[in-house]
mmCIF file of C-alpha atoms in Angstrom:
data_model
loop_
_atom_site.group_PDB
_atom_site.id
_atom_site.type_symbol
_atom_site.label_atom_id
_atom_site.label_comp_id
_atom_site.label_asym_id
_atom_site.label_seq_id
_atom_site.Cartn_x
_atom_site.Cartn_y
_atom_site.Cartn_z
ATOM 1 C CA MET A 64 22.746 -6.405 80.473
ATOM 2 C CA ILE A 65 21.990 -4.528 77.327
ATOM 3 C CA PRO A 66 18.666 -2.931 77.194
ATOM 4 C CA PRO A 67 16.239 -3.828 74.586
ATOM 5 C CA THR A 68 16.803 -2.097 71.255
ATOM 6 C CA ARG A 69 13.982 -0.324 69.395
ATOM 7 C CA ALA A 70 12.541 -1.658 66.148
ATOM 8 C CA PRO A 71 13.285 0.072 63.045
ATOM 9 C CA GLY A 72 10.828 2.791 61.973
ATOM 10 C CA SER A 73 9.785 3.167 65.786
ATOM 11 C CA ARG A 74 9.649 6.731 67.327
ATOM 12 C CA ARG A 75 12.702 8.880 67.524
ATOM 13 C CA PRO A 76 14.217 9.424 71.020
ATOM 14 C CA ARG A 77 13.147 12.379 72.922
ATOM 15 C CA ALA A 78 15.538 14.690 74.545
ATOM 16 C CA ALA A 79 15.171 12.969 77.876
ATOM 17 C CA ASP A 80 16.002 9.502 76.101
ATOM 18 C CA ALA A 81 19.343 11.129 74.430
ATOM 19 C CA LEU A 82 21.615 8.252 75.926
ATOM 20 C CA MET A 83 24.216 6.366 73.771
ATOM 21 C CA PRO A 84 23.325 2.872 73.167
ATOM 22 C CA VAL A 85 24.926 0.413 75.440
ATOM 23 C CA TYR A 86 27.517 -1.910 74.037
ATOM 24 C CA GLU A 87 30.234 -4.361 75.568
ATOM 25 C CA CYS A 88 32.767 -3.654 72.942
ATOM 26 C CA SER A 89 33.067 -0.570 70.537
ATOM 27 C CA PRO A 90 32.764 -1.615 66.836
ATOM 28 C CA MET A 91 35.686 0.845 66.421
ATOM 29 C CA PHE A 92 38.122 -1.816 67.959
ATOM 30 C CA GLY A 93 37.626 -4.017 64.978
ATOM 31 C CA ARG A 94 38.723 -1.342 62.460
ATOM 32 C CA LEU A 95 42.018 -1.080 64.110
ATOM 33 C CA VAL A 96 42.916 -4.264 62.494
ATOM 34 C CA GLU A 97 41.897 -3.587 58.856
ATOM 35 C CA ALA A 98 42.633 0.248 58.574
ATOM 36 C CA PRO A 99 45.707 1.698 56.807
ATOM 37 C CA VAL A 100 48.505 1.518 59.370
ATOM 38 C CA GLU A 101 48.851 5.368 59.047
ATOM 39 C CA LEU A 102 45.312 5.941 60.436
ATOM 40 C CA VAL A 103 45.882 3.293 63.750
ATOM 41 C CA PRO A 104 46.632 6.293 66.016
ATOM 42 C CA LEU A 105 43.582 8.167 65.116
ATOM 43 C CA LEU A 106 41.375 5.239 65.238
ATOM 44 C CA ALA A 107 42.940 4.313 68.580
ATOM 45 C CA VAL A 108 41.854 7.496 70.151
ATOM 46 C CA LEU A 109 38.353 7.212 68.625
ATOM 47 C CA ALA A 110 37.948 3.599 69.796
ATOM 48 C CA VAL A 111 38.945 4.476 73.508
ATOM 49 C CA LEU A 112 36.520 7.477 73.316
ATOM 50 C CA HIS A 113 33.597 5.631 71.767
ATOM 51 C CA GLN A 114 33.957 2.678 74.347
ATOM 52 C CA ALA A 115 33.874 5.192 77.049
ATOM 53 C CA GLN A 116 30.629 6.621 75.588
ATOM 54 C CA SER A 117 28.681 3.671 76.131
ATOM 55 C CA GLY A 118 25.302 4.223 77.972
ATOM 56 C CA MET A 119 26.374 8.024 78.303
ATOM 57 C CA PRO A 120 24.598 11.328 77.501
ATOM 58 C CA VAL A 121 25.032 12.659 73.773
ATOM 59 C CA GLY A 122 25.380 16.027 72.647
ATOM 60 C CA THR A 123 28.833 17.205 74.147
ATOM 61 C CA CYS A 124 30.218 18.024 70.949
ATOM 62 C CA VAL A 125 32.584 20.887 72.267
ATOM 63 C CA PRO A 126 34.288 19.223 75.316
ATOM 64 C CA THR A 127 34.503 16.017 73.309
ATOM 65 C CA SER A 128 36.111 17.824 70.260
ATOM 66 C CA TYR A 129 38.859 19.807 72.654
ATOM 67 C CA GLN A 130 39.582 16.380 74.341
ATOM 68 C CA ILE A 131 40.133 14.709 71.059
ATOM 69 C CA SER A 132 42.362 17.501 69.643
ATOM 70 C CA GLY A 133 44.087 17.540 72.974
ATOM 71 C CA ALA A 134 44.799 13.885 73.053
ATOM 72 C CA LEU A 135 46.161 13.803 69.396
ATOM 73 C CA ARG A 136 48.562 16.720 70.129
ATOM 74 C CA LEU A 137 49.872 14.908 73.270
ATOM 75 C CA LEU A 138 50.566 11.945 70.704
ATOM 76 C CA GLY A 139 52.257 14.337 68.125
ATOM 77 C CA PHE A 140 49.724 14.900 65.937
ATOM 78 C CA GLU A 141 48.248 18.181 64.543
ATOM 79 C CA ALA A 142 44.492 18.661 65.479
ATOM 80 C CA GLU A 143 42.064 21.449 66.386
ATOM 81 C CA PRO A 144 38.414 21.790 67.073
ATOM 82 C CA VAL A 145 36.395 23.691 64.397
ATOM 83 C CA ALA A 146 32.842 24.819 64.364
ATOM 84 C CA ALA A 147 30.511 23.386 61.883
ATOM 85 C CA CYS A 148 27.101 22.441 60.841
ATOM 86 C CA ALA A 149 26.117 18.704 60.028
ATOM 87 C CA LYS A 150 23.407 17.720 57.717
ATOM 88 C CA LEU A 151 22.176 14.220 57.761
ATOM 89 C CA TYR A 152 20.221 12.892 54.776
ATOM 90 C CA ARG A 153 18.113 9.652 54.505
ATOM 91 C CA VAL A 154 17.204 8.817 50.993
ATOM 92 C CA THR A 155 14.302 6.556 50.172
ATOM 93 C CA ASP A 156 12.861 5.785 46.828
ATOM 94 C CA THR A 157 10.245 8.649 47.230
ATOM 95 C CA PHE A 158 11.642 11.470 49.460
ATOM 96 C CA THR A 159 14.701 12.410 51.123
ATOM 97 C CA GLU A 160 14.600 13.453 54.786
ATOM 98 C CA VAL A 161 17.174 16.115 56.073
ATOM 99 C CA SER A 162 17.899 17.262 59.654
ATOM 100 C CA GLU A 163 20.584 19.347 61.022
ATOM 101 C CA VAL A 164 23.296 19.132 63.974
ATOM 102 C CA GLY A 165 24.171 22.555 64.736
ATOM 103 C CA VAL A 166 23.217 26.255 63.278
ATOM 104 C CA TRP A 167 24.183 27.643 60.029
ATOM 105 C CA LYS A 168 22.054 30.631 59.072
ATOM 106 C CA ARG A 169 23.056 32.497 62.362
ATOM 107 C CA PRO A 170 25.813 32.020 64.920
ATOM 108 C CA PRO A 171 25.559 29.522 67.655
ATOM 109 C CA VAL A 172 24.349 30.703 71.118
ATOM 110 C CA VAL A 173 25.719 29.026 74.586
ATOM 111 C CA HIS A 174 23.046 28.946 76.940
ATOM 112 C CA ALA A 175 23.076 29.805 80.658
ATOM 113 C CA ASP A 176 23.374 26.102 81.498
ATOM 114 C CA GLY A 177 26.483 25.672 79.460
ATOM 115 C CA THR A 178 24.925 24.006 76.462
ATOM 116 C CA THR A 179 24.773 25.306 73.036
ATOM 117 C CA ASN A 180 22.970 25.198 69.569
ATOM 118 C CA GLY A 181 26.111 25.008 67.856
ATOM 119 C CA HIS A 182 28.240 22.091 66.509
ATOM 120 C CA MET A 183 31.883 21.301 66.646
ATOM 121 C CA VAL A 184 34.073 18.605 64.781
ATOM 122 C CA VAL A 185 37.888 18.000 64.665
ATOM 123 C CA TRP A 186 40.116 18.998 61.793
ATOM 124 C CA THR A 187 43.405 16.858 61.998
ATOM 125 C CA PRO A 188 45.579 17.664 59.223
ATOM 126 C CA SER A 189 48.203 14.871 60.164
ATOM 127 C CA PHE A 190 45.623 12.454 59.011
ATOM 128 C CA ALA A 191 43.782 14.542 56.491
ATOM 129 C CA GLN A 192 40.611 13.867 58.208
ATOM 130 C CA LEU A 193 37.552 15.670 59.623
ATOM 131 C CA VAL A 194 36.093 13.728 62.772
ATOM 132 C CA ASP A 195 32.700 14.281 63.927
ATOM 133 C CA ALA A 196 32.351 12.376 67.204
ATOM 134 C CA THR A 197 28.890 13.427 68.259
ATOM 135 C CA LEU A 198 27.042 13.180 65.079
ATOM 136 C CA VAL A 199 25.024 10.563 66.720
ATOM 137 C CA GLN A 200 23.117 13.410 68.800
ATOM 138 C CA ASP A 201 20.929 13.705 65.587
ATOM 139 C CA PRO A 202 17.677 11.977 66.577
ATOM 140 C CA LEU A 203 17.544 10.150 63.075
ATOM 141 C CA LEU A 204 20.922 8.688 63.594
ATOM 142 C CA LEU A 205 20.364 8.104 67.351
ATOM 143 C CA THR A 206 17.438 5.923 66.740
ATOM 144 C CA ALA A 207 19.583 3.788 64.314
ATOM 145 C CA ALA A 208 22.275 3.542 66.968
ATOM 146 C CA HIS A 209 19.866 1.849 69.540
ATOM 147 C CA VAL A 210 19.286 -0.809 66.989
ATOM 148 C CA ASP A 211 22.823 -1.159 65.867
ATOM 149 C CA PRO A 212 25.585 0.660 67.755
ATOM 150 C CA VAL A 213 27.653 0.967 64.847
ATOM 151 C CA TYR A 214 25.675 4.028 64.009
ATOM 152 C CA SER A 215 27.004 5.734 67.141
ATOM 153 C CA THR A 216 30.574 5.593 66.165
ATOM 154 C CA PRO A 217 32.618 8.684 65.345
ATOM 155 C CA VAL A 218 32.327 9.677 61.895
ATOM 156 C CA PHE A 219 35.575 10.579 59.948
ATOM 157 C CA VAL A 220 36.295 11.609 56.223
ATOM 158 C CA ASP A 221 39.075 12.571 54.041
ATOM 159 C CA VAL A 222 39.604 16.173 53.777
ATOM 160 C CA PRO A 223 42.497 18.382 52.494
ATOM 161 C CA ALA A 224 45.406 18.729 54.715
ATOM 162 C CA GLY A 225 45.766 22.491 54.021
ATOM 163 C CA TRP A 226 43.730 25.047 55.899
ATOM 164 C CA GLU A 227 42.416 27.126 53.126
ATOM 165 C CA ALA A 228 41.373 24.073 51.053
ATOM 166 C CA PHE A 229 39.969 22.490 54.229
ATOM 167 C CA ILE A 230 37.519 25.518 55.128
ATOM 168 C CA ALA A 231 36.562 25.653 51.457
ATOM 169 C CA GLU A 232 35.627 21.944 51.649
ATOM 170 C CA ARG A 233 31.866 20.342 51.743
ATOM 171 C CA PRO A 234 32.959 17.058 52.992
ATOM 172 C CA VAL A 235 30.478 14.002 52.496
ATOM 173 C CA ALA A 236 30.431 10.658 54.406
ATOM 174 C CA TRP A 237 28.107 7.989 53.492
ATOM 175 C CA LEU A 238 27.130 5.827 56.625
ATOM 176 C CA ASP A 239 25.092 3.333 54.644
ATOM 177 C CA ASP A 240 23.544 2.920 51.357
ATOM 178 C CA ARG A 241 20.626 5.463 52.127
ATOM 179 C CA LEU A 242 22.113 7.578 54.910
ATOM 180 C CA TYR A 243 24.875 10.199 54.488
ATOM 181 C CA ALA A 244 26.235 13.302 56.240
ATOM 182 C CA SER A 245 27.743 16.241 55.038
ATOM 183 C CA TRP A 246 29.475 19.526 56.576
ATOM 184 C CA VAL A 247 29.568 23.232 56.315
ATOM 185 C CA LEU A 248 32.672 24.320 58.081
ATOM 186 C CA GLN A 249 32.227 27.586 60.228
ATOM 187 C CA PRO A 250 35.992 28.354 61.731
ATOM 188 C CA GLU A 251 34.778 31.853 62.179
ATOM 189 C CA TRP A 252 32.406 30.728 64.958
ATOM 190 C CA THR A 253 34.786 28.337 66.879
ATOM 191 C CA ARG A 254 35.483 30.743 69.554
ATOM 192 C CA LEU A 255 31.977 31.639 70.148
ATOM 193 C CA MET A 256 31.275 28.596 71.816
ATOM 194 C CA ASP A 257 34.388 29.047 74.128
ATOM 195 C CA PRO A 258 31.776 29.717 77.342
ATOM 196 C CA VAL A 259 30.938 25.944 77.179
ATOM 197 C CA LEU A 260 34.298 25.110 78.341
ATOM 198 C CA GLU A 261 34.075 27.598 81.522
ATOM 199 C CA GLY A 262 33.106 26.710 85.087
ATOM 200 C CA GLU A 263 33.811 23.002 86.142
ATOM 201 C CA THR A 264 34.143 21.707 82.376
ATOM 202 C CA GLY A 265 37.142 23.833 81.984
ATOM 203 C CA PRO A 266 39.517 21.646 84.179
ATOM 204 C CA VAL A 267 37.972 18.243 82.864
ATOM 205 C CA VAL A 268 38.804 18.793 79.345
ATOM 206 C CA PRO A 269 42.676 18.713 79.559
ATOM 207 C CA LEU A 270 42.431 15.878 82.038
ATOM 208 C CA GLY A 271 40.112 14.090 79.933
ATOM 209 C CA ALA A 272 42.489 14.537 76.744
ATOM 210 C CA LEU A 273 45.470 13.092 78.925
ATOM 211 C CA ARG A 274 43.511 10.049 79.786
ATOM 212 C CA LEU A 275 42.476 9.476 76.434
ATOM 213 C CA ALA A 276 45.902 9.919 74.888
ATOM 214 C CA THR A 277 47.251 7.502 77.810
ATOM 215 C CA ASP A 278 44.536 4.992 76.980
ATOM 216 C CA ALA A 279 45.081 5.220 73.242
ATOM 217 C CA LEU A 280 48.882 4.659 73.619
ATOM 218 C CA ARG A 281 48.130 1.432 75.387
ATOM 219 C CA LEU A 282 45.906 0.482 72.642
ATOM 220 C CA VAL A 283 48.353 1.141 69.937
ATOM 221 C CA ALA A 284 50.973 -0.877 71.542
ATOM 222 C CA SER A 285 48.379 -3.754 71.840
ATOM 223 C CA VAL A 286 47.630 -3.425 68.205
ATOM 224 C CA GLY A 287 51.436 -3.641 67.504
ATOM 225 C CA GLN A 288 51.344 -7.137 68.979
ATOM 226 C CA GLU A 289 48.799 -8.258 66.232
ATOM 227 C CA ARG A 290 50.175 -6.382 63.140
ATOM 228 C CA ASP A 291 53.301 -4.915 61.774
ATOM 229 C CA LEU A 292 53.334 -1.135 62.886
ATOM 230 C CA SER A 293 56.935 -0.638 62.102
ATOM 231 C CA GLY A 294 56.220 1.955 58.993
ATOM 232 C CA MET A 295 53.920 3.915 61.285
ATOM 233 C CA LEU A 296 56.695 4.364 63.848
ATOM 234 C CA THR A 297 58.905 5.801 61.191
ATOM 235 C CA ARG A 298 56.177 8.062 59.930
ATOM 236 C CA TYR A 299 55.351 9.402 63.343
ATOM 237 C CA PRO A 300 58.508 10.285 65.389
ATOM 238 C CA ARG A 301 56.878 11.433 68.422
ATOM 239 C CA LEU A 302 54.531 8.339 68.605
ATOM 240 C CA GLY A 303 57.425 6.083 68.118
ATOM 241 C CA ALA A 304 59.297 7.482 70.920
ATOM 242 C CA LEU A 305 56.442 7.175 73.119
ATOM 243 C CA LEU A 306 55.960 3.736 72.481
ATOM 244 C CA ARG A 307 59.566 2.854 72.956
ATOM 245 C CA GLY A 308 59.730 4.474 76.054
ATOM 246 C CA GLU A 309 62.395 7.365 74.854
ATOM 247 C CA ASP A 310 59.666 9.963 75.524
ATOM 248 C CA HIS A 311 56.661 10.075 77.965
ATOM 249 C CA LEU A 312 53.133 11.566 78.322
ATOM 250 C CA PRO A 313 52.559 13.641 81.276
ATOM 251 C CA ALA A 314 51.700 11.764 84.440
ATOM 252 C CA MET A 315 47.753 11.407 85.336
ATOM 253 C CA PRO A 316 47.009 13.195 88.473
ATOM 254 C CA PRO A 317 46.046 11.396 91.546
ATOM 255 C CA GLU A 318 42.481 9.924 91.260
ATOM 256 C CA PRO A 319 41.056 12.214 93.889
ATOM 257 C CA LEU A 320 41.777 15.184 91.834
ATOM 258 C CA LEU A 321 39.879 13.589 88.694
ATOM 259 C CA HIS A 322 36.677 12.928 90.987
ATOM 260 C CA PRO A 323 36.902 15.580 93.897
ATOM 261 C CA ASP A 324 34.414 15.353 96.605
ATOM 262 C CA PRO A 325 31.129 17.254 96.410
#
């Protein structure tokens, strides 16, 4: 059963309420049918990820970004995590409300519990896209997401494929007619958040990337039964080889290794 949603204009969620909305089927799946064929692999990864996030805690930008990047690389694409600060703007007839995810005036800090005040996105030059999978941790957007889960989906926006042009970019993505986000890219701070990946999180990230890639590959194969993806297979040789069974992803480890006993 999906829990009751908050009415528009109700209070923002407290930190203790910071859970993703619950949805039976991610809105991302519908985009796979309509998106340009060259974006289908990226959207498949994001759809699988978003479906798994239903009802889960928000705010895991570092491991999430590394898992997305790892999954895309396993499928044959270029992708890497990049530190960033996201700004969310809600425009009305009388004022503009601004909130931030991450920091931009000072370097990010990783706290003793493994959390950080920084933020991270994924740059994927293979698709010329910036992906922010955890922008929904912003309280303004999280409130909207509990009314309509579409606001919880990963945000992606066109960016230059070249590194120098990318880091000079100030991408902007409109989420609706009054809500938009922009990003300040901070690649020099990316490694400062490495401690987030230490401890128990470290082994989980590559396993999560492999599971994400495995499930996304199955999803792409399923989409190929509904629409013509032949042009995509020519464009992306590694993905084509995986789908035809000429190449293979690494095998998933036995389930007990993924969920060890306490």
